[in-house]
mmCIF file of C-alpha atoms in Angstrom:
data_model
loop_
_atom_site.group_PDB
_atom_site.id
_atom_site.type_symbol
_atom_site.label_atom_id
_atom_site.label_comp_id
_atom_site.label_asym_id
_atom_site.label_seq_id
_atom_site.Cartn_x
_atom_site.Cartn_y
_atom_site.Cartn_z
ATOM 1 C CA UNK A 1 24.184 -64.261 -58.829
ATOM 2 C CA UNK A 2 25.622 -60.900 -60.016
ATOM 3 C CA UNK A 3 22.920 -58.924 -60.388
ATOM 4 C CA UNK A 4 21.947 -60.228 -56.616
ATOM 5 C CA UNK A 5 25.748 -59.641 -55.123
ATOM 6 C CA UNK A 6 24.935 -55.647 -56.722
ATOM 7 C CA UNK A 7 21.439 -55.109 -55.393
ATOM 8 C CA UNK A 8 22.116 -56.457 -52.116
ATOM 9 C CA UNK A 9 25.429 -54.322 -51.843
ATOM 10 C CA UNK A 10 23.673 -51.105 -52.849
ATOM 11 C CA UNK A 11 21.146 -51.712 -50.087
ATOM 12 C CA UNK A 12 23.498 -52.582 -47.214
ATOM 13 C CA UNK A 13 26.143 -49.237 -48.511
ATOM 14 C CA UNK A 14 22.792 -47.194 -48.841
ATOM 15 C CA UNK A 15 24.338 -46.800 -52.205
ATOM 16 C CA UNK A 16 22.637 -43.056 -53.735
ATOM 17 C CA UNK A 17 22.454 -42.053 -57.190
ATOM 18 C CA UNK A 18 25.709 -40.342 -58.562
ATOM 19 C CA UNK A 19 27.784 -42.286 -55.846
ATOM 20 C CA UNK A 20 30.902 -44.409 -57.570
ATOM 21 C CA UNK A 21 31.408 -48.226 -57.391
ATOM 22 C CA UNK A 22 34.299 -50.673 -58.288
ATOM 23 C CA UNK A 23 33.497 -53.348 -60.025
ATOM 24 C CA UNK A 24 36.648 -55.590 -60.590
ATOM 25 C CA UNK A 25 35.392 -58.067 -63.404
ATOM 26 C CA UNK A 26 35.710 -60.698 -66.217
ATOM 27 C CA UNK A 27 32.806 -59.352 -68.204
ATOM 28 C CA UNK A 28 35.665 -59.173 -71.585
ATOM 29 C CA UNK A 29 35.588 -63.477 -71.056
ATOM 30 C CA UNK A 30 31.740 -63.278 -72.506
ATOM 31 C CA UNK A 31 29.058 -66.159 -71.857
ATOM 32 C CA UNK A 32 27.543 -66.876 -68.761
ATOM 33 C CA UNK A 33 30.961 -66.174 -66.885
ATOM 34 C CA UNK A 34 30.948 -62.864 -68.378
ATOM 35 C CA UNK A 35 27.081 -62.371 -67.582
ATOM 36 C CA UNK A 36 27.925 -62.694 -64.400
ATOM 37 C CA UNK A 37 30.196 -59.383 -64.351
ATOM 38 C CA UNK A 38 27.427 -57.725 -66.321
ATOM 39 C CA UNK A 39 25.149 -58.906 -63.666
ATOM 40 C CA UNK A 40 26.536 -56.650 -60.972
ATOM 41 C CA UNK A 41 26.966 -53.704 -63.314
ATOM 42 C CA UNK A 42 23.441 -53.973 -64.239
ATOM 43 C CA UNK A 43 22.532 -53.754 -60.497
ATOM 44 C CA UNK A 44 24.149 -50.733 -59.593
ATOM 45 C CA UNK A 45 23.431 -48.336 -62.843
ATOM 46 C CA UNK A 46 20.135 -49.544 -61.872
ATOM 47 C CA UNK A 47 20.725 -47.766 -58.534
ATOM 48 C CA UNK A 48 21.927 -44.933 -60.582
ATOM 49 C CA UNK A 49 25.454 -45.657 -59.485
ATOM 50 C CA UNK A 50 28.507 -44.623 -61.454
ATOM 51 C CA UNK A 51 30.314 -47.356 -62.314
ATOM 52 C CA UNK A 52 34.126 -47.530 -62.551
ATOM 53 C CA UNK A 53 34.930 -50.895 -64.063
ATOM 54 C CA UNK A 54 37.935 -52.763 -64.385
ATOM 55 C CA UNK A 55 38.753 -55.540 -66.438
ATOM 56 C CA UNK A 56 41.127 -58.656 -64.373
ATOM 57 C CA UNK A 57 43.872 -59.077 -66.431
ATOM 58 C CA UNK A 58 45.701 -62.405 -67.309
ATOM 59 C CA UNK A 59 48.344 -61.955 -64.463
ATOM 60 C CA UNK A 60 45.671 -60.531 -61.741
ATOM 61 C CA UNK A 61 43.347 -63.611 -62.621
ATOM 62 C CA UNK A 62 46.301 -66.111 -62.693
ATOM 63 C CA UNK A 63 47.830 -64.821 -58.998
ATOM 64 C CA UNK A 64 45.491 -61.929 -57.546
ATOM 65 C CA UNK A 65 48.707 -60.519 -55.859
ATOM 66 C CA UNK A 66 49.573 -59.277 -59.043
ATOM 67 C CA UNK A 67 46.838 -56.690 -59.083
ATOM 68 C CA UNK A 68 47.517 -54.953 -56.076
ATOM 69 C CA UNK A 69 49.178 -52.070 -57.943
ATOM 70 C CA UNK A 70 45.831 -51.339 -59.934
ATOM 71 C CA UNK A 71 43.964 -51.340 -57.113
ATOM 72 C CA UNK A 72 45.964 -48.731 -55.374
ATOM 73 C CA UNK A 73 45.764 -47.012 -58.519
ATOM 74 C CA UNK A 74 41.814 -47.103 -58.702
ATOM 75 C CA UNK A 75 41.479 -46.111 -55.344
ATOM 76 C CA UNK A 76 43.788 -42.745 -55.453
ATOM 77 C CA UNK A 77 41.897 -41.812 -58.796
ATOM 78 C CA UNK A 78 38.651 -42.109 -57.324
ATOM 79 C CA UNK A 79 39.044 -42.309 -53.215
ATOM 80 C CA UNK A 80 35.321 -41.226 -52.964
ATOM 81 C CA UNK A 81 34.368 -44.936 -54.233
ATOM 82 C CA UNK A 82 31.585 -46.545 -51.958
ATOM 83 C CA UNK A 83 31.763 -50.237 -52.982
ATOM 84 C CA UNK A 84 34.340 -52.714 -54.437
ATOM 85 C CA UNK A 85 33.104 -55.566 -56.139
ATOM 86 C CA UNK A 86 35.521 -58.309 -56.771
ATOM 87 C CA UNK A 87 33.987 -61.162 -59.205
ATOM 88 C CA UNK A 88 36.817 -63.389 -58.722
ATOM 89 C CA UNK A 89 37.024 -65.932 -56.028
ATOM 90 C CA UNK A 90 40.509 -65.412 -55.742
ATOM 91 C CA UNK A 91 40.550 -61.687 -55.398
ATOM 92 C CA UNK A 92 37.886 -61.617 -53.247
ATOM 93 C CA UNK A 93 40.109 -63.878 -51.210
ATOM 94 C CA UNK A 94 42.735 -61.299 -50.985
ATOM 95 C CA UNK A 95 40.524 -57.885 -50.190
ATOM 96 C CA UNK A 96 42.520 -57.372 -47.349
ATOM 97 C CA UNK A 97 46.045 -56.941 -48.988
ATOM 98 C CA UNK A 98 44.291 -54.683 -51.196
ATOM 99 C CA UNK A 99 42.926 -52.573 -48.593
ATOM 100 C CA UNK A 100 45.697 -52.547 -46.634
ATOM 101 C CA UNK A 101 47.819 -51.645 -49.546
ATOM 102 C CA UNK A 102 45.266 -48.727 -50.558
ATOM 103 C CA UNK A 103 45.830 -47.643 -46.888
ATOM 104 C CA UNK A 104 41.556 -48.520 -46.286
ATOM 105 C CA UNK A 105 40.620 -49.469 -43.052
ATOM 106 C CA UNK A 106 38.252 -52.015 -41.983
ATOM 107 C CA UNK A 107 34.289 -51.027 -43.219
ATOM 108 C CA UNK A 108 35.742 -47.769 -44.639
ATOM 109 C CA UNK A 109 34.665 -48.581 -48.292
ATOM 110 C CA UNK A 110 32.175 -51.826 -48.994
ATOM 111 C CA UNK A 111 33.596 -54.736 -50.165
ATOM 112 C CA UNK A 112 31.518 -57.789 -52.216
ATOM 113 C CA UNK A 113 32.695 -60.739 -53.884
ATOM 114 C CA UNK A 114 32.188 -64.102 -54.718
ATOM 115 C CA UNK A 115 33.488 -67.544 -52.957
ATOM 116 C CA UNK A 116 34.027 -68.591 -49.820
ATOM 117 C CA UNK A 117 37.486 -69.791 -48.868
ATOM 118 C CA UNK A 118 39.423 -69.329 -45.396
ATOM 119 C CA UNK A 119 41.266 -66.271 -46.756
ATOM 120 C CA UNK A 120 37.458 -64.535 -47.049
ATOM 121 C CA UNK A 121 36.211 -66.018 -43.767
ATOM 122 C CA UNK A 122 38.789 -64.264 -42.196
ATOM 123 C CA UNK A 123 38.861 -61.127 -43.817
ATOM 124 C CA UNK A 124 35.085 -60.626 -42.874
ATOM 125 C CA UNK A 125 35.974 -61.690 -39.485
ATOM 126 C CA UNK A 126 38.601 -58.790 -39.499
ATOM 127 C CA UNK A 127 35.817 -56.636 -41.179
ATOM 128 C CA UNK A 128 37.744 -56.029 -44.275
ATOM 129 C CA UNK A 129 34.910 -58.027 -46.433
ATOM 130 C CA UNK A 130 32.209 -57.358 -46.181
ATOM 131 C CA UNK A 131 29.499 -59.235 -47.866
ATOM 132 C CA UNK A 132 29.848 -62.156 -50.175
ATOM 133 C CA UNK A 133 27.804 -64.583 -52.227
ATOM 134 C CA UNK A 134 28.401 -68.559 -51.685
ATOM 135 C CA UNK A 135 27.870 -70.282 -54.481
ATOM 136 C CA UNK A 136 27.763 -73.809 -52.986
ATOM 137 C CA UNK A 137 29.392 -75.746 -54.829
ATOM 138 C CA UNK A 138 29.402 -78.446 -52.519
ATOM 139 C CA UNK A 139 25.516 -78.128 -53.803
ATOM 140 C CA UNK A 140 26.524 -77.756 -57.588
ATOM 141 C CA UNK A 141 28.110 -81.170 -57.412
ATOM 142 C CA UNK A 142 26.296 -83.459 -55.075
ATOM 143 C CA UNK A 143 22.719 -82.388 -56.335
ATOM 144 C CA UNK A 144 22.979 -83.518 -59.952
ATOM 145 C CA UNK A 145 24.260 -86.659 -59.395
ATOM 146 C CA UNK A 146 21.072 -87.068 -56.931
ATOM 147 C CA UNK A 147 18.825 -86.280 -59.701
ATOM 148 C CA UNK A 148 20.399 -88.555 -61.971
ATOM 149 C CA UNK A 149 20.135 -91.016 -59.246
ATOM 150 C CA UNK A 150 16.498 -90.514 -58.803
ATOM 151 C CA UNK A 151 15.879 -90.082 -62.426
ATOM 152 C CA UNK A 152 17.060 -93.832 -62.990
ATOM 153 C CA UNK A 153 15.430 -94.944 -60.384
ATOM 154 C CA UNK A 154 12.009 -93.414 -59.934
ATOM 155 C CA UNK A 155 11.754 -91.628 -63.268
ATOM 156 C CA UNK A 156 11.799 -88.018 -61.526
ATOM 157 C CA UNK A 157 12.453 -85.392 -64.094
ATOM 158 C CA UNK A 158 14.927 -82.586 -63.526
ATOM 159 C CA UNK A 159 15.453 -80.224 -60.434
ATOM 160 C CA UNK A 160 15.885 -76.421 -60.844
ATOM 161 C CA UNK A 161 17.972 -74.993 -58.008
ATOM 162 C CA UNK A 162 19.730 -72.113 -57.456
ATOM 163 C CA UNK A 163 22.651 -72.823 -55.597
ATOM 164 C CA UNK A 164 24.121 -69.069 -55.614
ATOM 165 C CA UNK A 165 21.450 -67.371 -52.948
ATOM 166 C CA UNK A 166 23.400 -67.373 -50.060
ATOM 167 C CA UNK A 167 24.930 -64.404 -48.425
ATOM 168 C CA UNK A 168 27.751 -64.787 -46.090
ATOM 169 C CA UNK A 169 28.640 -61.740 -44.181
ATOM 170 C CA UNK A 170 29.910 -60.784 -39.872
ATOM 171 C CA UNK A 171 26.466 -62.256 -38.612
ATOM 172 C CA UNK A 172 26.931 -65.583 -39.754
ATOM 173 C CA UNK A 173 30.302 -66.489 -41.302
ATOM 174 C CA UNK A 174 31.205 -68.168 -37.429
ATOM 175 C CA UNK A 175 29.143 -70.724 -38.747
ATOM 176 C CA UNK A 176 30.071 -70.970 -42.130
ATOM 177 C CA UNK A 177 34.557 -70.355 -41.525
ATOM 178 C CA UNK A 178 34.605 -73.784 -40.467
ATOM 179 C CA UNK A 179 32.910 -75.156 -43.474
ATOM 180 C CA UNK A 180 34.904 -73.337 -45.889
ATOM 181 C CA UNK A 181 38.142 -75.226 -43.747
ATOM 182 C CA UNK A 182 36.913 -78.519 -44.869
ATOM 183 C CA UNK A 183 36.171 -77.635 -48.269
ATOM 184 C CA UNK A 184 31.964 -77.848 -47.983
ATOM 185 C CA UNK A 185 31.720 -74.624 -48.265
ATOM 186 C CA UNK A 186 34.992 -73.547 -50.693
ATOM 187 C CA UNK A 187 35.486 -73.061 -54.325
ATOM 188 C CA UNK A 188 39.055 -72.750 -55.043
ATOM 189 C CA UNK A 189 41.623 -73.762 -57.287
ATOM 190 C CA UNK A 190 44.811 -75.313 -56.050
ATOM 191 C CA UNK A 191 48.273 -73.997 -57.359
ATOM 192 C CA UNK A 192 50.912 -74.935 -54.939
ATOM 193 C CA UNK A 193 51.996 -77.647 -57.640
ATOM 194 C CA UNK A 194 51.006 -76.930 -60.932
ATOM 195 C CA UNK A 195 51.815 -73.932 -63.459
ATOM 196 C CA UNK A 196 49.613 -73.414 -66.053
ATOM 197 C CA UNK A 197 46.090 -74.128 -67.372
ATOM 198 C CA UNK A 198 46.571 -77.763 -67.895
ATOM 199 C CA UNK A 199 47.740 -78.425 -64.890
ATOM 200 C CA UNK A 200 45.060 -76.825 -62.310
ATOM 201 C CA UNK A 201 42.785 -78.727 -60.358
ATOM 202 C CA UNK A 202 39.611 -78.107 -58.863
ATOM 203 C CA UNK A 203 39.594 -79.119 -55.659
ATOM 204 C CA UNK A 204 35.964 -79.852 -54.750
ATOM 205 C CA UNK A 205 35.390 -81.810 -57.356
ATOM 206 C CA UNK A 206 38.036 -84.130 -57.589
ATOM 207 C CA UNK A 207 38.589 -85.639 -54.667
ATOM 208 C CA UNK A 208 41.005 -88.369 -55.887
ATOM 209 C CA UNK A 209 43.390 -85.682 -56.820
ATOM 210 C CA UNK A 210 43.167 -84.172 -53.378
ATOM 211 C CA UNK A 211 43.700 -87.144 -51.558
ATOM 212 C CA UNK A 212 47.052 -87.493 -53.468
ATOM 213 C CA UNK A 213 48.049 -83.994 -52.969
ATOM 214 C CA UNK A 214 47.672 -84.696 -49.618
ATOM 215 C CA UNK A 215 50.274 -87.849 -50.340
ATOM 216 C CA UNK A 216 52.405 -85.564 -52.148
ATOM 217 C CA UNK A 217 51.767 -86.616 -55.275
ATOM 218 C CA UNK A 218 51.692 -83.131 -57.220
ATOM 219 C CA UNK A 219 54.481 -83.532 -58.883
ATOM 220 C CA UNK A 220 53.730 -87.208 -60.083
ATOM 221 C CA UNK A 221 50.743 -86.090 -61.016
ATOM 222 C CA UNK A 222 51.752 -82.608 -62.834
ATOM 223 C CA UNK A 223 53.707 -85.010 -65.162
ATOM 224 C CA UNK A 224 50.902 -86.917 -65.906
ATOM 225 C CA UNK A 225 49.045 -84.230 -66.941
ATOM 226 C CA UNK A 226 51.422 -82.628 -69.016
ATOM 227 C CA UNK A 227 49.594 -82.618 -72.852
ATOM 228 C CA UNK A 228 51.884 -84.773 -74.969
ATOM 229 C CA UNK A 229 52.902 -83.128 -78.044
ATOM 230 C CA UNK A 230 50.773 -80.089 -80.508
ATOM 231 C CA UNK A 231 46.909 -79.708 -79.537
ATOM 232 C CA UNK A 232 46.889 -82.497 -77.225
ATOM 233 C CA UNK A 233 44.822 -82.097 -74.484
ATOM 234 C CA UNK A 234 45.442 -85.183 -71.833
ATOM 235 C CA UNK A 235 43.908 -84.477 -68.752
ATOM 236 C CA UNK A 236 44.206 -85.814 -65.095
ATOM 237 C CA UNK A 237 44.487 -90.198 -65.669
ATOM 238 C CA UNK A 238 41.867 -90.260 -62.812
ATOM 239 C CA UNK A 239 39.147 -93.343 -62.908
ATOM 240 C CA UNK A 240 35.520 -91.990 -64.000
ATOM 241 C CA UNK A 241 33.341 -94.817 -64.357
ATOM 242 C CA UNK A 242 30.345 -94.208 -62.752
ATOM 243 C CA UNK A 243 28.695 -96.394 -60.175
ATOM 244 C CA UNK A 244 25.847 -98.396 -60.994
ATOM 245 C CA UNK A 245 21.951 -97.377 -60.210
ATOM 246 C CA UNK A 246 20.429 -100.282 -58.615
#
């Protein structure tokens, strides 16, 4: 998915050799999240591209309001950047308080990023974002629990799909904005109720929890998730038995 967010970038910015890109990363985390990162760098120094990178820091990665500053600061060092890449579904969620703060109008410099969310959605529709790769994770849940379905059941052996090959930019996010409203089309995290790593939940794939967020339960449920005592590691007291194949 990186290395396809930086090719695809470079040929929409008509990116040329020498020219400088952002890229706004978590390659220091390693493994495939950090491969992703790497992904994107690869892509442009393939372009011949000089890449300015910048590690997300703890803050910046725990609220992406907190790296406004070092954007600002990237941009005045280097205001002849073409394209920002933000591989961070919550920063790319917030391009638009980062351009606005770096005094960037709308298409001025190219931005990419990951995840759609109804922060993104609009900020393409107010042509501060430009491009952005969907990961689906609607897709990342649903289908493996299909093939384990049809596994059981007819013996099928395992699917290979890429999930992360679809491009959401002005053309066609009208049809995707209202997805990402419902959640189909959304990766996030929520916060509003919990404060630290133990305590987030992933929205999209646990629905139970969001249907008691919705009841206000957070801060029932923050307790309950709470790890009790050195190392522990309790998680959300949510029901996981699986259904039964027939």
């Amino acid at each position: 998915a990186g290395f396809a967010l930086g090719a695809e970038a470079a040929k929409r910015a008509g990116l040329k050799s020498g020219e400088k890109v952002f890229v706004w990363g978590l390659k220091g985390q390693g493994g495939d999240r950090g491969q992703r990162t790497v992904g994107v760098i690869d892509a442009f120094e393939k372009a011949g591209a000089k890449v300015i990178y910048q590690e997300i820091d703890s803050a910046t990665n725990a609220d992406p309001n907190a790296g406004t500053a070092t954007f600002v600061g990237v941009m005045k060092k280097d205001s002849d950047i073409k394209i920002v890449v933000t591989d961070h579904g919550g920063l790319t969620s917030n391009v638009s308080v980062y351009a606005k703060a770096a005094s960037l109008k709308p298409g001025q410099v190219l931005f990419a990023g990951f995840d759609m969310s109804p922060n993104t959605a609009k900020a393409i529709e107010d042509g501060y974002q430009n491009l952005v790769i969907d990961q689906q994770p609607f897709l990342q849940g649903y289908i493996p629990m299909l093939n384990i379905c049809l596994t059981k059941k007819f013996g099928f052996s395992g699917l290979d799909i890429n999930t992360a090959g679809a491009f959401v930019d002005k053309t066609n996010v009208a049809a995707v904005a209202p997805l990402a409203a419902v959640e189909i089309r959304w990766r996030c995290v929520e916060r509003r109720f919990f404060r630290d790593d133990h305590d987030r939940v992933e929205i999209l794939r646990h629905g139970a929890v969001r249907r008691r967020l919705a009841r206000g339960d957070g801060p029932r449920l923050r307790a309950a998730a709470r790890p009790r005592g050195r190392g522990s590691r309790r998680r959300w007291p949510l029901r996981r038995t699986p259904r039964r194949v027939s």
